[in-house]
């Protein structure tokens, strides 16, 4: 545990990628495999799950420290991070023993504790507090939350492991793909030098290739004929794998999602063996010939297995845009132009399989024409366009300069700030989590429609924090009700119906675009305007 806490401190204390990579490599080279594999498991985004209720942690910390719970809550509001708050207030100044190793902490304490009654859980937690330093307790609390984050990307983890094993990053990405258990044997496999032919399970996906967002005008990319242009679909990025007579579907998050899409599994059985498609699963309206909103697809995402009777309710389609394997041959080193031609031939040959289609190329004669065609995006229910260099191989991660995504401008709404809450981590003590409302039909009440916490500069955050403190009209726990006098413009990707919100609508990916100092609160948008926007999006095409 001490070694892992030291790793956390090095990662959390630096913004430099090179320093984080060095810290990770040093840890993987020196840590015992039974500890290192748990670190890989956690840092790769896999969850051990919440084992101890945070409310109970606060209660036990209050009992051990002698501080009343309200004081702990006030400290939490100021510090902004419960793990850090508790680690500072626990009164045990020095450990009574050597801290247990990471694997023992997880396997012998946290995981079993989740199945125990509260009094037994308390014994484990208090005993652990006595054995740890404040720095180690801080990391321990992070582990109990089930949501461990420290600013390490999957690609950085892959690069660090590759450096430790002295193999190519693609080899590590291959070994990390799919489902695996945090066992020492897995760690030893990760750090094993690559042989001439790295073995691959028949059901595992390839590491996904991702695109960068294009913030410059597209004509800065050079000659138009060097790029393949297609629509950017709003669905689930997936790989469909057919090998050795079996079919599997994996999401970009290395999650096996075959059970949610039985019709795609059935359709793929008609495709040739030894094949891997890369594409997007979308909810599809066959009669209209276009995607349904992403909200419709979400109904399928919450089910591990879908029964036959559910198929017609939310039909789906895999829109393929790349071919990574054909006749059991790895195509990733070929150019995109070659892979795309092979994909065209494959889909054309199997046109009788309607559940699997192809992302049509967008043919334009100039960059200016592309920008004009972009205006069709919302009507087509797509997010914009993808630009892929015709000479690009298929590489793991997000290589620069090969694939770009150009998204349409977001929907906007002018809303009133009605509540705020303190942030966490480096923004602890500042109000950075904002709730916004629009007017009801009678223009007599502001109804909450979105929470947003991104889009402001550091200077604007400080100014907003002052505003919230000066205009607080009430408190509900950590939430401050704010005098409704400030209007901000919000951007969002989509709007959908919602039975969970009083307004009846929900905004997807809201963020702050700008302060509207030119507008008074009664000039903010109404719920009626959002309903009209919703009706327009549902009636697209």
XYZ file of C-alpha atoms in Angstrom:
541
model
C 0.000 0.000 0.000
C 2.874 2.333 0.791
C 4.374 1.852 -2.677
C 1.010 2.449 -4.387
C 0.367 5.572 -2.284
C 3.770 6.886 -3.353
C 2.844 6.230 -6.997
C -0.423 8.112 -6.529
C 1.467 11.068 -5.056
C 3.855 11.181 -8.025
C 1.005 10.981 -10.534
C -1.157 13.528 -8.752
C 1.759 15.919 -8.247
C 2.642 16.353 -11.914
C 0.970 17.611 -15.073
C 3.816 16.448 -17.306
C 3.090 13.287 -19.274
C 6.770 12.303 -19.295
C 6.940 12.418 -15.497
C 3.761 10.349 -15.154
C 5.111 7.764 -17.587
C 8.342 7.552 -15.620
C 6.445 7.108 -12.335
C 4.303 4.341 -13.810
C 7.258 2.537 -15.385
C 9.213 2.665 -12.133
C 6.274 1.214 -10.237
C 5.601 -1.632 -12.669
C 9.267 -2.615 -12.742
C 9.632 -2.679 -8.948
C 6.212 -3.677 -7.540
C 5.361 -7.330 -6.840
C 3.087 -8.719 -9.593
C 0.227 -9.347 -7.138
C 0.197 -5.591 -6.370
C 1.096 -4.297 -9.827
C -1.784 -6.090 -11.526
C -4.289 -4.425 -9.200
C -2.721 -1.067 -10.048
C -3.151 -1.833 -13.752
C -6.729 -2.949 -13.119
C -7.612 0.273 -11.287
C -5.704 2.685 -13.520
C -7.213 1.148 -16.669
C -10.637 2.256 -15.448
C -11.941 -1.071 -14.239
C -14.064 -0.900 -11.098
C -13.752 -2.819 -7.867
C -17.077 -1.282 -6.866
C -18.075 0.781 -3.862
C -17.435 -1.362 -0.796
C -18.128 1.094 2.036
C -20.877 3.691 2.121
C -19.430 7.228 2.289
C -22.069 8.211 4.824
C -20.812 5.480 7.148
C -17.198 6.548 6.634
C -18.091 10.069 7.774
C -19.941 8.711 10.794
C -17.060 6.450 11.855
C -14.525 9.228 11.283
C -16.600 11.508 13.520
C -16.698 8.852 16.253
C -12.945 8.188 16.080
C -11.890 11.826 15.815
C -14.389 13.283 18.293
C -15.503 15.929 15.783
C -19.269 16.285 15.212
C -20.492 15.216 11.786
C -21.572 18.727 10.860
C -17.980 19.874 11.314
C -16.743 17.079 9.065
C -19.286 18.174 6.470
C -18.122 21.796 6.698
C -14.526 20.653 6.286
C -15.579 18.539 3.319
C -17.277 21.530 1.708
C -14.085 23.543 2.129
C -11.600 20.859 1.071
C -13.862 19.543 -1.674
C -12.669 15.936 -1.473
C -14.076 13.529 1.096
C -11.089 11.167 0.876
C -8.672 13.967 1.668
C -10.897 15.450 4.377
C -11.141 12.187 6.303
C -7.454 11.385 5.890
C -6.576 14.704 7.540
C -9.061 14.422 10.422
C -8.382 10.829 11.503
C -6.376 11.330 14.730
C -3.906 8.412 14.445
C -0.618 10.247 14.006
C 1.652 7.335 13.077
C 0.966 3.789 11.859
C 1.083 1.023 14.450
C 2.399 -1.447 11.909
C 3.645 -1.754 8.348
C 0.836 -1.037 5.918
C -0.620 -4.124 4.198
C 0.297 -4.488 0.501
C -2.165 -3.285 -2.127
C -3.442 -6.727 -3.132
C -4.144 -7.658 0.503
C -5.897 -4.339 1.083
C -8.274 -5.045 -1.800
C -8.670 -8.821 -1.649
C -8.711 -9.352 2.126
C -10.356 -6.155 3.308
C -12.254 -4.054 0.791
C -13.907 -6.793 -1.247
C -14.969 -8.907 1.772
C -16.121 -5.781 3.626
C -18.773 -5.162 1.013
C -20.569 -8.315 2.164
C -20.378 -7.652 5.925
C -22.708 -5.918 8.348
C -21.912 -2.349 9.360
C -20.307 -3.157 12.736
C -17.853 -5.597 11.124
C -17.113 -3.086 8.392
C -16.327 -0.498 11.057
C -13.805 -2.831 12.693
C -11.979 -3.304 9.398
C -11.956 0.410 8.570
C -10.762 1.593 11.991
C -8.064 -1.094 12.123
C -6.896 -0.042 8.647
C -6.816 3.621 9.674
C -4.482 2.689 12.550
C -2.092 0.945 10.162
C -1.830 3.742 7.583
C -0.254 7.170 7.373
C -2.402 10.146 6.367
C -1.117 9.883 2.775
C -1.932 6.173 2.648
C -5.374 6.722 4.197
C -6.121 9.246 1.461
C -5.485 6.631 -1.259
C -7.312 3.972 0.750
C -10.414 6.184 0.870
C -10.182 6.609 -2.906
C -10.250 2.843 -3.261
C -13.323 2.485 -1.037
C -15.256 4.944 -3.213
C -15.149 2.591 -6.197
C -14.289 5.534 -8.458
C -10.513 5.859 -8.540
C -9.164 8.636 -10.784
C -5.718 10.190 -10.907
C -5.340 11.688 -14.374
C -3.792 8.698 -16.167
C -5.129 7.929 -19.624
C -5.383 4.424 -20.990
C -2.778 5.325 -23.601
C -0.315 6.509 -20.923
C -0.826 3.257 -19.046
C -0.124 1.286 -22.228
C 3.033 3.305 -22.967
C 4.350 2.833 -19.425
C 3.745 -0.919 -19.496
C 5.361 -1.117 -22.923
C 8.435 0.662 -21.579
C 8.570 -1.676 -18.576
C 8.225 -4.774 -20.760
C 10.346 -3.362 -23.604
C 7.730 -4.226 -26.223
C 5.682 -2.237 -28.708
C 2.641 -0.404 -27.248
C 0.373 -2.328 -29.652
C 1.440 -5.563 -27.950
C 0.376 -4.232 -24.530
C -2.889 -2.897 -25.971
C -3.587 -6.366 -27.343
C -2.826 -8.040 -24.011
C -5.034 -5.597 -22.095
C -8.048 -5.955 -24.375
C -11.042 -7.999 -23.402
C -11.965 -9.392 -19.998
C -9.199 -10.414 -17.620
C -8.751 -10.947 -13.891
C -6.271 -9.038 -11.671
C -4.056 -12.048 -10.976
C -0.225 -12.170 -10.766
C -0.059 -14.407 -13.846
C -1.713 -11.641 -15.867
C 0.927 -9.146 -14.739
C 3.712 -11.513 -15.689
C 2.094 -11.917 -19.106
C 1.908 -8.145 -19.541
C 5.634 -7.780 -18.886
C 6.730 -10.780 -20.969
C 8.854 -9.876 -24.020
C 6.912 -10.353 -27.251
C 7.555 -13.433 -29.344
C 7.694 -13.446 -33.164
C 3.927 -14.016 -33.296
C 1.946 -12.577 -30.418
C -0.972 -15.007 -29.805
C -4.472 -13.579 -29.875
C -7.701 -14.966 -28.517
C -10.307 -15.599 -31.204
C -12.848 -13.334 -29.528
C -10.711 -10.310 -28.597
C -10.955 -6.942 -30.373
C -8.086 -4.886 -31.697
C -7.185 -1.678 -29.804
C -9.391 1.080 -31.212
C -8.064 3.962 -33.285
C -9.513 7.343 -32.312
C -9.734 10.774 -33.922
C -8.699 14.241 -32.774
C -11.199 17.106 -32.821
C -10.462 19.554 -35.633
C -10.519 23.122 -34.312
C -8.954 24.765 -37.376
C -10.642 25.315 -40.767
C -10.578 22.026 -42.719
C -8.637 23.587 -45.604
C -5.605 23.626 -43.292
C -5.423 19.838 -43.830
C -4.089 20.293 -47.354
C -5.336 18.698 -50.554
C -8.938 17.522 -50.405
C -8.241 14.388 -52.458
C -5.946 13.058 -49.708
C -8.889 12.643 -47.349
C -11.807 10.263 -47.087
C -14.911 12.038 -45.719
C -17.914 10.342 -44.124
C -20.677 11.214 -41.680
C -19.970 10.958 -37.940
C -22.612 8.716 -36.379
C -24.002 9.121 -32.867
C -24.053 5.626 -31.413
C -21.779 3.042 -29.779
C -18.336 2.603 -31.298
C -17.871 -1.155 -31.635
C -15.921 -3.952 -33.251
C -17.827 -6.921 -34.634
C -15.627 -10.026 -34.662
C -16.302 -13.270 -36.531
C -13.581 -15.848 -35.958
C -13.580 -19.637 -35.759
C -17.328 -19.785 -36.299
C -18.125 -17.484 -33.373
C -19.298 -13.859 -33.254
C -18.561 -11.254 -30.589
C -19.235 -7.525 -30.275
C -16.984 -5.297 -28.157
C -17.460 -1.635 -27.260
C -14.647 0.896 -27.225
C -14.508 0.527 -23.458
C -13.403 -3.118 -23.780
C -16.860 -4.310 -22.765
C -18.382 -7.399 -24.352
C -21.855 -6.262 -25.457
C -22.914 -9.206 -27.638
C -25.896 -10.033 -25.416
C -27.506 -6.632 -25.978
C -27.575 -7.017 -29.773
C -28.675 -10.558 -30.684
C -29.874 -9.510 -34.140
C -26.365 -8.314 -35.036
C -24.894 -11.598 -33.807
C -27.382 -13.463 -35.964
C -26.693 -11.251 -38.987
C -22.913 -11.542 -38.627
C -23.183 -15.326 -38.891
C -23.893 -14.728 -42.605
C -20.577 -12.891 -43.088
C -17.265 -14.635 -43.863
C -15.167 -16.133 -41.081
C -11.899 -14.465 -40.068
C -13.298 -10.928 -40.213
C -13.325 -7.864 -37.923
C -15.475 -4.800 -38.648
C -15.030 -1.427 -36.946
C -18.132 0.717 -36.855
C -20.952 2.363 -34.932
C -24.074 0.701 -33.581
C -27.065 3.028 -33.890
C -30.783 2.729 -33.223
C -32.168 2.615 -36.758
C -35.490 3.573 -38.331
C -35.549 1.326 -41.395
C -38.713 2.848 -42.861
C -37.316 6.377 -42.688
C -33.777 5.289 -43.568
C -32.045 7.213 -40.794
C -30.927 6.781 -37.154
C -33.198 7.233 -34.196
C -32.012 9.549 -31.389
C -29.300 8.191 -29.108
C -31.849 8.141 -26.280
C -33.586 5.244 -28.038
C -30.339 3.272 -28.137
C -29.813 3.827 -24.406
C -32.772 1.516 -23.738
C -30.688 -1.302 -25.177
C -27.516 -0.353 -23.301
C -29.035 -1.043 -19.915
C -29.728 -4.679 -20.778
C -27.032 -7.355 -20.813
C -29.346 -9.644 -22.750
C -32.226 -8.724 -25.021
C -35.099 -11.117 -25.635
C -36.478 -11.704 -29.119
C -39.680 -9.781 -28.409
C -37.662 -6.644 -27.728
C -35.995 -6.484 -31.144
C -38.758 -4.621 -33.054
C -39.089 -2.048 -30.283
C -35.616 -0.562 -30.757
C -34.090 -1.970 -33.960
C -30.365 -1.384 -34.409
C -27.834 -1.354 -37.208
C -24.054 -1.618 -37.325
C -22.717 1.026 -39.682
C -19.244 -0.200 -40.618
C -16.509 2.243 -41.584
C -13.350 0.150 -41.394
C -12.219 -3.427 -41.992
C -9.438 -4.593 -39.672
C -9.260 -8.263 -40.589
C -10.342 -10.312 -43.582
C -9.721 -13.995 -44.297
C -7.923 -14.022 -40.911
C -5.363 -11.507 -42.204
C -4.580 -8.442 -40.071
C -5.193 -5.400 -42.318
C -4.209 -2.661 -39.884
C -0.856 -1.943 -41.562
C -2.580 -1.369 -44.923
C -3.657 2.137 -45.871
C -7.172 3.309 -45.123
C -7.857 3.488 -48.873
C -7.048 -0.216 -49.243
C -9.083 -1.220 -46.186
C -12.014 0.891 -47.329
C -12.074 -0.711 -50.782
C -12.068 -4.175 -49.223
C -14.894 -3.079 -46.911
C -16.931 -1.773 -49.861
C -16.524 -5.094 -51.636
C -17.480 -7.063 -48.511
C -20.662 -5.107 -47.763
C -21.697 -5.064 -51.434
C -21.286 -8.848 -51.631
C -23.443 -9.293 -48.520
C -26.055 -6.610 -49.226
C -28.758 -9.079 -48.190
C -27.766 -8.508 -44.539
C -29.637 -5.239 -43.750
C -28.543 -5.111 -40.100
C -24.969 -4.400 -41.220
C -24.371 -1.445 -43.522
C -21.549 0.863 -44.526
C -20.868 4.507 -43.748
C -21.280 6.196 -47.126
C -18.507 8.437 -48.371
C -19.315 12.123 -48.607
C -18.164 13.383 -52.015
C -17.444 17.125 -52.230
C -15.414 19.171 -54.696
C -13.998 21.714 -52.227
C -13.544 22.411 -48.545
C -16.142 25.178 -48.849
C -18.657 22.670 -50.196
C -17.896 20.411 -47.222
C -18.824 23.201 -44.823
C -22.108 23.645 -46.704
C -22.840 19.914 -46.543
C -22.128 20.008 -42.799
C -25.392 21.921 -42.447
C -27.241 18.687 -43.290
C -25.880 16.995 -40.155
C -28.772 17.659 -37.807
C -31.376 16.696 -40.397
C -29.487 13.438 -40.947
C -29.185 12.935 -37.175
C -25.413 12.744 -37.274
C -22.818 14.669 -35.259
C -20.809 16.031 -38.186
C -18.155 14.435 -40.370
C -15.030 12.300 -40.045
C -11.930 13.029 -42.113
C -9.520 10.115 -42.521
C -6.243 10.345 -44.404
C -6.315 7.845 -47.241
C -2.744 6.699 -46.485
C -3.330 6.158 -42.754
C -2.707 2.757 -41.157
C -4.924 1.687 -38.265
C -3.071 2.540 -35.063
C -4.042 2.099 -31.430
C -4.962 5.230 -29.496
C -5.238 8.731 -30.944
C -2.326 9.311 -33.355
C -1.976 12.906 -34.499
C -2.765 13.979 -38.036
C -4.450 10.829 -39.376
C -8.102 10.980 -38.339
C -10.068 14.127 -37.511
C -13.640 14.723 -36.372
C -15.453 17.905 -37.340
C -18.639 18.331 -35.334
C -21.556 20.659 -35.955
C -22.030 23.663 -33.731
C -23.954 22.776 -30.544
C -27.543 23.647 -29.812
C -27.768 26.669 -27.531
C -30.100 27.943 -24.850
C -30.021 31.065 -22.685
C -30.654 29.909 -19.123
C -30.629 31.445 -15.648
C -28.228 30.351 -12.908
C -30.413 29.125 -10.017
C -28.053 27.040 -7.824
C -24.380 26.201 -7.318
C -22.228 23.701 -5.477
C -18.539 23.605 -4.569
C -16.164 21.698 -6.784
C -13.660 19.071 -5.735
C -9.941 18.447 -6.042
C -8.051 21.470 -7.316
C -11.290 23.475 -7.442
C -12.252 22.705 -3.866
C -13.693 25.715 -2.093
C -14.856 27.339 -5.336
C -18.399 27.155 -6.678
C -17.920 25.411 -10.018
C -20.954 23.111 -10.326
C -23.911 25.138 -11.586
C -27.626 24.431 -12.051
C -29.548 26.327 -14.727
C -33.240 26.861 -15.351
C -35.584 28.191 -18.024
C -39.014 29.757 -17.618
C -42.179 27.683 -17.496
C -44.998 28.377 -19.954
C -46.556 30.997 -17.685
C -43.180 32.705 -17.237
C -43.645 32.520 -13.464
C -41.150 29.814 -12.435
C -37.657 28.767 -13.433
C -37.485 25.000 -14.008
C -34.106 23.235 -13.795
C -33.014 21.849 -17.161
C -29.244 21.314 -16.865
C -26.193 21.105 -14.638
C -22.890 22.266 -16.111
C -19.387 22.749 -14.753
C -17.199 23.337 -17.805
C -16.648 26.198 -20.198
C -15.515 29.043 -17.928
C -11.969 30.338 -17.695
C -10.148 30.332 -14.340
C -10.759 34.061 -14.011
C -14.467 33.657 -14.794
C -14.731 30.850 -12.208
C -13.297 33.116 -9.511
C -15.717 35.875 -10.480
C -18.635 33.413 -10.519
C -17.634 32.149 -7.087
C -17.827 35.710 -5.709
C -21.209 36.162 -7.369
C -22.629 32.968 -5.816
C -21.431 33.913 -2.324
C -22.945 37.391 -2.586
C -26.263 36.191 -4.026
C -26.958 33.017 -2.032
C -30.600 32.940 -0.908
C -30.636 29.566 0.864
C -28.709 26.376 1.493
C -29.682 22.751 1.025
C -26.691 20.797 2.269
C -23.770 21.666 -0.027
C -26.092 23.271 -2.602
C -26.538 27.062 -2.511
C -29.726 28.490 -3.999
C -28.762 31.585 -5.996
C -30.717 34.740 -6.707
C -31.881 34.264 -10.327
C -30.350 37.339 -11.896
C -27.535 35.989 -14.093
C -28.038 34.599 -17.615
C -25.559 32.296 -19.365
C -25.573 30.690 -22.800
C -25.308 26.909 -22.662
C -24.306 24.620 -25.504
C -25.485 21.010 -25.724
C -25.298 18.145 -28.201
C -28.881 16.904 -28.137
C -32.198 17.150 -26.343
C -34.498 14.316 -25.330
C -37.649 13.660 -23.366
C -37.219 12.837 -19.693
C -39.658 11.593 -17.062
C -37.044 12.172 -14.333
C -37.027 15.965 -14.658
C -39.868 18.303 -13.810
C -39.257 20.157 -17.061
C -39.819 16.966 -19.056
C -36.617 17.399 -21.073
C -32.938 16.576 -20.625
C -29.954 18.175 -22.342
C -27.059 15.972 -23.471
C -23.507 17.137 -22.668
C -24.365 20.683 -21.533
C -21.505 23.163 -21.079
C -21.199 26.908 -20.611
C -20.452 28.904 -23.756
C -20.489 32.469 -22.420
C -21.943 34.914 -19.929
C -24.895 36.864 -21.328
C -24.336 40.203 -19.607
C -26.542 41.747 -22.318
C -29.621 39.831 -21.186
C -31.915 40.220 -18.203
C -33.351 37.134 -16.470
C -36.826 37.586 -17.933
C -35.233 37.436 -21.410
C -33.936 33.906 -20.869
C -35.393 31.060 -22.914
C -38.594 29.260 -22.034
C -39.487 25.614 -21.762
C -41.641 26.099 -24.833
C -38.555 26.943 -26.915
C -36.875 23.722 -25.770
C -40.008 21.727 -26.614
C -39.951 23.218 -30.112
C -36.313 22.246 -30.434
C -37.159 18.738 -29.253
C -39.993 18.453 -31.768
C -37.660 19.601 -34.518
C -34.989 17.063 -33.612
C -37.543 14.229 -33.432
C -38.953 15.191 -36.786
C -35.627 15.499 -38.599
C -35.637 14.259 -42.208
